[in-house]
PDB file of C-alpha atoms and ligand atoms in Angstrom:
ATOM      1  CA  MET A   1       3.613 -12.617   8.235  1.00 55.00           C
ATOM      2  CA  LEU A   2       3.146 -13.462   4.578  1.00 56.00           C
ATOM      3  CA  LYS A   3       1.230 -10.134   3.609  1.00 60.00           C
ATOM      4  CA  LYS A   4       4.379  -8.185   4.949  1.00 59.00           C
ATOM      5  CA  LEU A   5       6.988 -10.204   3.100  1.00 54.00           C
ATOM      6  CA  LYS A   6       4.989  -9.696  -0.239  1.00 54.00           C
ATOM      7  CA  GLN A   7       4.865  -5.963   0.575  1.00 51.00           C
ATOM      8  CA  LEU A   8       8.433  -5.671   0.862  1.00 49.00           C
ATOM      9  CA  PHE A   9       9.260  -7.494  -2.491  1.00 50.00           C
ATOM     10  CA  THR A  10       7.027  -5.496  -4.212  1.00 44.00           C
ATOM     11  CA  SER A  11       8.071  -2.442  -3.417  1.00 41.00           C
ATOM     12  CA  HIS A  12      11.648  -3.123  -4.469  1.00 40.00           C
ATOM     13  CA  GLY A  13      10.610  -5.095  -7.573  1.00 37.00           C
ATOM     14  CA  THR A  14      10.534  -2.486  -9.763  1.00 39.00           C
ATOM     15  CA  SER A  15      13.997  -0.447 -10.952  1.00 41.00           C
ATOM     16  CA  ASP A  16      14.114   2.149 -13.828  1.00 45.00           C
ATOM     17  CA  SER A  17      17.246   1.470 -15.408  1.00 55.00           C
ATOM     18  CA  GLY A  18      16.145   2.524 -18.938  1.00 77.00           C
ATOM     19  CA  ASN A  19      17.999   5.778 -19.129  1.00 90.00           C
ATOM     20  CA  SER A  20      21.397   4.136 -18.847  1.00 93.00           C
ATOM     21  CA  PHE A  21      23.343   1.189 -19.797  1.00 93.00           C
ATOM     22  CA  PHE A  22      27.195  -0.468 -19.867  1.00 94.00           C
ATOM     23  CA  LEU A  23      28.988  -0.385 -23.207  1.00 95.00           C
ATOM     24  CA  GLU A  24      31.047  -3.353 -22.762  1.00 96.00           C
ATOM     25  CA  VAL A  25      33.515  -3.812 -25.755  1.00 97.00           C
ATOM     26  CA  ARG A  26      37.149  -5.428 -26.004  1.00 97.00           C
ATOM     27  CA  CYS A  27      40.019  -4.288 -28.162  1.00 97.00           C
ATOM     28  CA  GLN A  28      40.656  -6.128 -31.204  1.00 96.00           C
ATOM     29  CA  LYS A  29      44.625  -5.842 -31.007  1.00 96.00           C
ATOM     30  CA  CYS A  30      45.196  -6.543 -27.418  1.00 96.00           C
ATOM     31  CA  GLY A  31      41.981  -7.868 -25.854  1.00 96.00           C
ATOM     32  CA  GLU A  32      41.761  -5.236 -23.293  1.00 96.00           C
ATOM     33  CA  GLU A  33      38.267  -4.840 -22.150  1.00 96.00           C
ATOM     34  CA  PHE A  34      36.250  -1.559 -21.181  1.00 96.00           C
ATOM     35  CA  ASN A  35      33.239  -1.047 -19.400  1.00 95.00           C
ATOM     36  CA  LEU A  36      31.746   2.292 -19.889  1.00 95.00           C
ATOM     37  CA  TYR A  37      28.644   3.599 -18.167  1.00 95.00           C
ATOM     38  CA  ILE A  38      26.537   5.350 -20.599  1.00 96.00           C
ATOM     39  CA  ASP A  39      23.911   8.084 -19.354  1.00 96.00           C
ATOM     40  CA  LYS A  40      21.254   8.238 -22.111  1.00 95.00           C
ATOM     41  CA  THR A  41      19.971  11.465 -20.799  1.00 93.00           C
ATOM     42  CA  THR A  42      23.284  13.232 -20.926  1.00 94.00           C
ATOM     43  CA  SER A  43      25.552  11.239 -23.643  1.00 95.00           C
ATOM     44  CA  LEU A  44      23.518  11.145 -26.431  1.00 96.00           C
ATOM     45  CA  ALA A  45      23.592  13.699 -29.105  1.00 96.00           C
ATOM     46  CA  GLN A  46      20.330  14.903 -30.954  1.00 95.00           C
ATOM     47  CA  GLU A  47      19.844  14.619 -34.557  1.00 92.00           C
ATOM     48  CA  PHE A  48      16.934  15.857 -36.826  1.00 92.00           C
ATOM     49  CA  SER A  49      16.043  14.531 -39.969  1.00 86.00           C
ATOM     50  CA  GLU A  50      14.411  16.336 -43.024  1.00 90.00           C
ATOM     51  CA  SER A  51      11.283  15.482 -41.860  1.00 90.00           C
ATOM     52  CA  GLY A  52      11.609  17.048 -38.492  1.00 90.00           C
ATOM     53  CA  LYS A  53      11.826  13.639 -36.875  1.00 91.00           C
ATOM     54  CA  VAL A  54      14.321  13.466 -33.664  1.00 94.00           C
ATOM     55  CA  SER A  55      16.810  10.778 -33.363  1.00 95.00           C
ATOM     56  CA  TYR A  56      19.956  10.388 -31.111  1.00 96.00           C
ATOM     57  CA  TYR A  57      23.364   8.828 -31.501  1.00 97.00           C
ATOM     58  CA  LEU A  58      26.327   8.349 -29.487  1.00 97.00           C
ATOM     59  CA  ASN A  59      29.917   8.549 -31.154  1.00 97.00           C
ATOM     60  CA  LYS A  60      32.626   7.303 -28.484  1.00 97.00           C
ATOM     61  CA  GLU A  61      36.349   6.773 -28.982  1.00 97.00           C
ATOM     62  CA  ILE A  62      37.984   4.639 -26.555  1.00 97.00           C
ATOM     63  CA  LEU A  63      41.827   4.574 -26.069  1.00 95.00           C
ATOM     64  CA  GLY A  64      43.170   1.853 -24.027  1.00 91.00           C
ATOM     65  CA  GLY A  65      46.533   1.834 -21.946  1.00 91.00           C
ATOM     66  CA  ARG A  66      47.980  -1.259 -23.564  1.00 89.00           C
ATOM     67  CA  CYS A  67      48.328  -0.100 -27.104  1.00 95.00           C
ATOM     68  CA  PRO A  68      48.062   2.760 -29.366  1.00 95.00           C
ATOM     69  CA  VAL A  69      44.723   1.508 -30.931  1.00 96.00           C
ATOM     70  CA  ARG A  70      41.785   3.274 -30.961  1.00 97.00           C
ATOM     71  CA  ILE A  71      38.125   1.918 -30.935  1.00 98.00           C
ATOM     72  CA  GLN A  72      35.338   3.777 -32.354  1.00 98.00           C
ATOM     73  CA  VAL A  73      31.959   3.041 -31.704  1.00 98.00           C
ATOM     74  CA  ARG A  74      28.930   4.412 -33.226  1.00 98.00           C
ATOM     75  CA  MET A  75      25.327   3.675 -32.006  1.00 97.00           C
ATOM     76  CA  GLU A  76      22.376   5.013 -33.619  1.00 96.00           C
ATOM     77  CA  PHE A  77      18.774   5.377 -31.492  1.00 95.00           C
ATOM     78  CA  ASP A  78      15.075   6.361 -32.041  1.00 94.00           C
ATOM     79  CA  GLN A  79      13.318   9.174 -30.506  1.00 93.00           C
ATOM     80  CA  ASN A  80      12.836   6.960 -27.591  1.00 92.00           C
ATOM     81  CA  ARG A  81      16.590   6.685 -27.228  1.00 94.00           C
ATOM     82  CA  THR A  82      15.788   3.157 -27.989  1.00 93.00           C
ATOM     83  CA  LEU A  83      19.092   1.364 -29.913  1.00 94.00           C
ATOM     84  CA  LEU A  84      18.424   0.826 -33.417  1.00 95.00           C
ATOM     85  CA  SER A  85      21.892   0.039 -34.743  1.00 96.00           C
ATOM     86  CA  ARG A  86      25.712   0.042 -34.060  1.00 97.00           C
ATOM     87  CA  THR A  87      28.939  -0.264 -35.388  1.00 97.00           C
ATOM     88  CA  ILE A  88      32.474  -0.471 -33.999  1.00 98.00           C
ATOM     89  CA  GLU A  89      36.002  -0.261 -35.497  1.00 98.00           C
ATOM     90  CA  ASN A  90      39.024  -1.972 -33.997  1.00 97.00           C
ATOM     91  CA  GLY A  91      37.238  -3.593 -31.602  1.00 97.00           C
ATOM     92  CA  GLU A  92      34.082  -5.964 -30.559  1.00 96.00           C
ATOM     93  CA  PHE A  93      31.322  -5.682 -28.400  1.00 96.00           C
ATOM     94  CA  LEU A  94      31.204  -8.200 -25.468  1.00 94.00           C
ATOM     95  CA  ASP A  95      27.391  -8.689 -25.356  1.00 84.00           C
ATOM     96  CA  SER A  96      27.261  -9.482 -29.091  1.00 70.00           C
ATOM     97  CA  GLN A  97      27.354 -13.518 -28.543  1.00 54.00           C
ATOM     98  CA  ALA A  98      23.929 -13.716 -27.330  1.00 49.00           C
TER      99      ALA A  98
HETATM  100 ZN1   ZN B 101      44.402  -2.442 -27.357  1.00 92.75          ZN
END
């Protein structure tokens, strides 16, 4: 009985979620919140440095329904699509208070 339960748990224990994430931002002007699903394999643009290294970046413009402010997000990733840095204009990242 116990053995069976263990197997059930371990088979569901791993989930590969490294290829996507949620971009959660809030408009600085009106406070509208956005929750965008980003698929790293299709949403990121490739960039080559002079030394031939590959990196990735994401430019996102978000226009809400309540005000004319356009939120601009720029995220940079390394060759493994790991987030290196990010900047935002006219808004803030909801997960930045950690
Ligand atoms: Zn707004």
